[in-house]
mmCIF file of C-alpha atoms in Angstrom:
data_model
loop_
_atom_site.group_PDB
_atom_site.id
_atom_site.type_symbol
_atom_site.label_atom_id
_atom_site.label_comp_id
_atom_site.label_asym_id
_atom_site.label_seq_id
_atom_site.Cartn_x
_atom_site.Cartn_y
_atom_site.Cartn_z
ATOM 1 C CA MET G 1 -4.549 76.804 -45.851
ATOM 2 C CA LEU G 2 -4.498 79.491 -43.166
ATOM 3 C CA PRO G 3 -7.750 80.542 -41.470
ATOM 4 C CA THR G 4 -9.599 83.671 -42.602
ATOM 5 C CA LEU G 5 -9.534 85.372 -39.215
ATOM 6 C CA LEU G 6 -11.491 88.510 -38.387
ATOM 7 C CA PRO G 7 -9.462 91.355 -36.859
ATOM 8 C CA MET G 8 -9.247 92.049 -33.151
ATOM 9 C CA LEU G 9 -10.731 95.467 -32.328
ATOM 10 C CA ALA G 10 -10.072 98.134 -29.696
ATOM 11 C CA THR G 11 -12.359 99.867 -27.198
ATOM 12 C CA PRO G 12 -12.457 103.694 -26.784
ATOM 13 C CA ALA G 13 -10.528 105.208 -23.884
ATOM 14 C CA LEU G 14 -8.859 108.400 -22.672
ATOM 15 C CA PRO G 15 -5.065 108.686 -23.005
ATOM 16 C CA PHE G 16 -3.059 107.074 -20.200
ATOM 17 C CA ASP G 17 0.446 105.890 -19.345
ATOM 18 C CA GLY G 18 1.375 102.342 -18.390
ATOM 19 C CA PRO G 19 4.548 100.238 -18.546
ATOM 20 C CA GLN G 20 2.490 97.172 -19.417
ATOM 21 C CA TYR G 21 1.229 98.782 -22.648
ATOM 22 C CA SER G 22 2.627 99.419 -26.101
ATOM 23 C CA PHE G 23 1.398 102.587 -27.823
ATOM 24 C CA GLU G 24 1.330 103.021 -31.601
ATOM 25 C CA VAL G 25 -0.327 105.239 -34.186
ATOM 26 C CA LYS G 26 -3.950 104.510 -35.047
ATOM 27 C CA TRP G 27 -3.503 104.467 -38.803
ATOM 28 C CA ASP G 28 -6.302 106.074 -40.825
ATOM 29 C CA GLY G 29 -6.792 103.559 -43.604
ATOM 30 C CA VAL G 30 -8.479 100.250 -44.439
ATOM 31 C CA ARG G 31 -7.963 97.378 -41.985
ATOM 32 C CA MET G 32 -6.579 94.363 -43.784
ATOM 33 C CA LEU G 33 -5.221 90.911 -42.996
ATOM 34 C CA ALA G 34 -2.968 88.945 -45.313
ATOM 35 C CA ALA G 35 -2.061 85.275 -45.585
ATOM 36 C CA VAL G 36 0.852 83.802 -47.545
ATOM 37 C CA GLU G 37 -0.034 80.328 -48.803
ATOM 38 C CA THR G 38 1.040 77.857 -51.475
ATOM 39 C CA ALA G 39 -1.428 79.371 -53.955
ATOM 40 C CA GLY G 40 -0.150 82.914 -53.308
ATOM 41 C CA CYS G 41 -1.154 85.789 -51.082
ATOM 42 C CA ARG G 42 -4.714 86.536 -49.910
ATOM 43 C CA LEU G 43 -5.879 89.915 -48.575
ATOM 44 C CA TRP G 44 -9.173 90.516 -46.777
ATOM 45 C CA GLY G 45 -10.951 93.027 -44.558
ATOM 46 C CA ARG G 46 -13.172 93.285 -41.503
ATOM 47 C CA GLU G 47 -16.091 91.362 -42.944
ATOM 48 C CA ALA G 48 -13.781 88.843 -44.646
ATOM 49 C CA ALA G 49 -14.291 90.709 -47.951
ATOM 50 C CA ASP G 50 -11.603 89.714 -50.458
ATOM 51 C CA TYR G 51 -9.215 92.605 -51.218
ATOM 52 C CA THR G 52 -6.556 90.601 -53.053
ATOM 53 C CA VAL G 53 -7.089 91.997 -56.551
ATOM 54 C CA ARG G 54 -7.459 95.599 -55.355
ATOM 55 C CA TYR G 55 -3.786 96.068 -54.439
ATOM 56 C CA PRO G 56 -1.563 94.256 -56.959
ATOM 57 C CA GLU G 57 1.589 95.975 -55.680
ATOM 58 C CA LEU G 58 1.169 94.104 -52.395
ATOM 59 C CA ALA G 59 2.011 90.874 -54.220
ATOM 60 C CA VAL G 60 5.442 91.561 -52.688
ATOM 61 C CA LEU G 61 4.015 89.865 -49.590
ATOM 62 C CA ARG G 62 4.564 86.547 -51.393
ATOM 63 C CA ARG G 63 8.206 86.928 -50.395
ATOM 64 C CA LEU G 64 7.238 86.369 -46.763
ATOM 65 C CA PRO G 65 7.687 82.837 -45.403
ATOM 66 C CA LEU G 66 4.970 80.391 -46.396
ATOM 67 C CA GLY G 67 2.397 80.110 -43.626
ATOM 68 C CA THR G 68 2.591 83.764 -42.557
ATOM 69 C CA LEU G 69 -0.574 85.642 -41.517
ATOM 70 C CA VAL G 70 -0.325 89.337 -40.630
ATOM 71 C CA ASP G 71 -2.683 92.084 -39.471
ATOM 72 C CA GLY G 72 -2.325 95.718 -40.435
ATOM 73 C CA GLU G 73 -3.729 98.775 -42.152
ATOM 74 C CA CYS G 74 -3.616 99.668 -45.834
ATOM 75 C CA VAL G 75 -2.756 103.386 -45.930
ATOM 76 C CA ALA G 76 -2.393 106.075 -48.602
ATOM 77 C CA PHE G 77 -0.168 108.962 -47.529
ATOM 78 C CA ALA G 78 -0.627 112.585 -48.553
ATOM 79 C CA ALA G 79 2.373 114.689 -49.578
ATOM 80 C CA THR G 80 2.566 115.903 -45.976
ATOM 81 C CA GLY G 81 3.171 112.348 -44.793
ATOM 82 C CA VAL G 82 -0.227 112.082 -43.093
ATOM 83 C CA PRO G 83 -2.669 109.294 -44.102
ATOM 84 C CA ASP G 84 -5.284 110.396 -46.661
ATOM 85 C CA LEU G 85 -8.335 108.168 -46.135
ATOM 86 C CA SER G 86 -10.505 109.864 -48.777
ATOM 87 C CA LEU G 87 -7.853 109.239 -51.442
ATOM 88 C CA LEU G 88 -7.527 105.601 -50.373
ATOM 89 C CA LEU G 89 -11.285 105.023 -50.447
ATOM 90 C CA ARG G 90 -11.479 106.325 -54.024
ATOM 91 C CA ARG G 91 -8.979 103.657 -54.972
ATOM 92 C CA HIS G 92 -10.463 100.976 -52.724
ATOM 93 C CA GLY G 93 -13.800 101.157 -54.525
ATOM 94 C CA LEU G 94 -12.370 100.445 -57.986
ATOM 95 C CA THR G 95 -13.611 97.302 -59.731
ATOM 96 C CA ASP G 96 -12.303 97.656 -63.293
ATOM 97 C CA PRO G 97 -9.100 95.553 -63.675
ATOM 98 C CA TRP G 98 -7.367 98.141 -65.890
ATOM 99 C CA LYS G 99 -8.113 101.014 -63.480
ATOM 100 C CA ILE G 100 -6.926 98.888 -60.554
ATOM 101 C CA GLY G 101 -3.689 98.162 -62.411
ATOM 102 C CA GLN G 102 -3.085 101.886 -62.957
ATOM 103 C CA ALA G 103 -4.175 103.081 -59.508
ATOM 104 C CA TRP G 104 -0.688 103.009 -58.000
ATOM 105 C CA ARG G 105 0.174 105.992 -60.227
ATOM 106 C CA TRP G 106 -2.191 108.319 -58.377
ATOM 107 C CA CYS G 107 -2.642 106.486 -55.070
ATOM 108 C CA ALA G 108 0.388 104.555 -53.871
ATOM 109 C CA VAL G 109 -0.347 102.514 -50.755
ATOM 110 C CA ARG G 110 1.662 101.170 -47.873
ATOM 111 C CA TYR G 111 0.653 98.128 -45.845
ATOM 112 C CA VAL G 112 1.457 99.098 -42.252
ATOM 113 C CA LEU G 113 1.809 95.898 -40.210
ATOM 114 C CA PHE G 114 1.175 95.757 -36.477
ATOM 115 C CA ASP G 115 0.646 92.074 -35.646
ATOM 116 C CA LEU G 116 1.885 88.618 -36.639
ATOM 117 C CA LEU G 117 -0.721 85.886 -36.140
ATOM 118 C CA TYR G 118 0.891 82.899 -37.882
ATOM 119 C CA HIS G 119 4.553 82.460 -38.780
ATOM 120 C CA ARG G 120 5.736 79.578 -40.990
ATOM 121 C CA GLY G 121 2.432 77.853 -40.234
ATOM 122 C CA HIS G 122 2.822 78.157 -36.456
ATOM 123 C CA CYS G 123 -0.128 79.794 -34.663
ATOM 124 C CA LEU G 124 0.887 82.774 -32.499
ATOM 125 C CA LEU G 125 -2.592 83.838 -31.344
ATOM 126 C CA ARG G 126 -1.975 82.788 -27.740
ATOM 127 C CA GLU G 127 1.508 84.272 -27.595
ATOM 128 C CA PRO G 128 1.857 87.650 -25.831
ATOM 129 C CA LEU G 129 1.757 90.762 -27.992
ATOM 130 C CA SER G 130 5.348 91.575 -27.036
ATOM 131 C CA ALA G 131 6.583 88.305 -28.589
ATOM 132 C CA ARG G 132 4.396 88.659 -31.692
ATOM 133 C CA ARG G 133 5.626 92.207 -32.359
ATOM 134 C CA LEU G 134 9.260 91.263 -31.875
ATOM 135 C CA ALA G 135 8.859 88.498 -34.472
ATOM 136 C CA LEU G 136 6.949 90.846 -36.783
ATOM 137 C CA ALA G 137 9.723 93.446 -36.688
ATOM 138 C CA GLU G 138 12.199 90.775 -37.794
ATOM 139 C CA VAL G 139 9.860 89.586 -40.569
ATOM 140 C CA CYS G 140 9.451 93.140 -41.922
ATOM 141 C CA ALA G 141 13.194 93.800 -41.786
ATOM 142 C CA ARG G 142 13.920 90.640 -43.778
ATOM 143 C CA LEU G 143 11.248 91.471 -46.357
ATOM 144 C CA ASP G 144 12.813 94.918 -46.882
ATOM 145 C CA ALA G 145 10.061 96.170 -49.231
ATOM 146 C CA PRO G 146 8.935 99.838 -49.318
ATOM 147 C CA GLN G 147 5.298 98.790 -49.749
ATOM 148 C CA VAL G 148 5.295 97.037 -46.364
ATOM 149 C CA VAL G 149 6.004 99.021 -43.198
ATOM 150 C CA TYR G 150 6.345 97.978 -39.558
ATOM 151 C CA SER G 151 4.158 100.030 -37.194
ATOM 152 C CA ALA G 152 6.656 101.068 -34.544
ATOM 153 C CA GLY G 153 5.581 102.471 -31.181
ATOM 154 C CA VAL G 154 6.657 103.129 -27.620
ATOM 155 C CA VAL G 155 6.136 101.432 -24.257
ATOM 156 C CA GLY G 156 4.793 103.307 -21.260
ATOM 157 C CA ALA G 157 4.462 106.956 -22.308
ATOM 158 C CA GLY G 158 0.979 106.899 -23.813
ATOM 159 C CA LYS G 159 -0.040 110.494 -23.081
ATOM 160 C CA LYS G 160 3.103 112.020 -24.555
ATOM 161 C CA TYR G 161 2.950 109.732 -27.578
ATOM 162 C CA PHE G 162 -0.711 110.621 -28.150
ATOM 163 C CA ALA G 163 -0.008 114.368 -27.997
ATOM 164 C CA ALA G 164 2.852 114.004 -30.483
ATOM 165 C CA ALA G 165 0.783 111.864 -32.867
ATOM 166 C CA VAL G 166 -2.135 114.314 -32.870
ATOM 167 C CA ALA G 167 0.244 117.245 -33.405
ATOM 168 C CA LEU G 168 1.494 115.477 -36.542
ATOM 169 C CA GLY G 169 -2.069 115.081 -37.838
ATOM 170 C CA GLN G 170 -2.548 111.398 -37.046
ATOM 171 C CA GLU G 171 -6.014 109.994 -36.290
ATOM 172 C CA GLY G 172 -5.061 108.829 -32.810
ATOM 173 C CA VAL G 173 -3.225 106.132 -30.889
ATOM 174 C CA VAL G 174 -3.895 102.513 -29.910
ATOM 175 C CA ALA G 175 -2.715 101.149 -26.563
ATOM 176 C CA LYS G 176 -2.161 97.383 -26.417
ATOM 177 C CA GLN G 177 -1.354 95.224 -23.407
ATOM 178 C CA LEU G 178 2.036 93.653 -23.982
ATOM 179 C CA ALA G 179 0.904 90.388 -22.387
ATOM 180 C CA SER G 180 -2.348 90.125 -24.366
ATOM 181 C CA PRO G 181 -3.146 87.291 -26.801
ATOM 182 C CA TYR G 182 -4.843 88.024 -30.122
ATOM 183 C CA ARG G 183 -8.613 87.485 -30.001
ATOM 184 C CA PRO G 184 -9.948 87.314 -33.593
ATOM 185 C CA GLY G 185 -13.263 89.103 -34.127
ATOM 186 C CA PHE G 186 -13.461 90.485 -30.565
ATOM 187 C CA ARG G 187 -13.518 94.087 -29.388
ATOM 188 C CA SER G 188 -11.288 93.756 -26.351
ATOM 189 C CA ALA G 189 -10.306 96.103 -23.519
ATOM 190 C CA ALA G 190 -6.756 94.741 -23.948
ATOM 191 C CA TRP G 191 -6.582 97.137 -26.921
ATOM 192 C CA ARG G 192 -7.699 100.733 -26.294
ATOM 193 C CA LYS G 193 -7.916 103.555 -28.814
ATOM 194 C CA PHE G 194 -7.427 107.265 -28.095
ATOM 195 C CA LYS G 195 -8.815 109.847 -30.520
ATOM 196 C CA PRO G 196 -8.826 113.651 -30.201
ATOM 197 C CA ASP G 197 -12.622 113.827 -30.271
ATOM 198 C CA ALA G 198 -12.931 110.873 -27.824
ATOM 199 C CA ARG G 199 -14.967 108.807 -30.323
#
């Protein structure tokens, strides 16, 4: 059984450039980790709360290799293509099994993946982010499921990427050191978040 890790968190910062950093969208959704095990797929959030039954369409994750553990954001997109957090939270709070089973009709979600922590049972926590993301991109491509999306980004041009993301209505950007390991449960300066209101 894979460990129930808590997510690594980012510290606030002002936009900057740097060739040693990867920059990607700060997705406005619900943070979620997922583990693929013999018994199936488990989903959980920041406080290790179990989200598995809330998103039945993400059972497609069972097609990932056994022993895979990923980190990402569960996102609901508005018609404009921008994440709609209020819509997602209305769905996220459902407890009735029938309503949960019907929720995809009015709130389809995408699981946007940005890190690979275990692959085929092999721990990648100490591997550099650059290696983890390269492996994650391959995993997502092989899965080839519309419910699961790879969070692409750019290297180096953080300021330009931030300006473009904000112009499109995104919440912000996260800068991550390419050489950084994954530190479960820690708010680390290796990950820095930029938001328009500097929160």
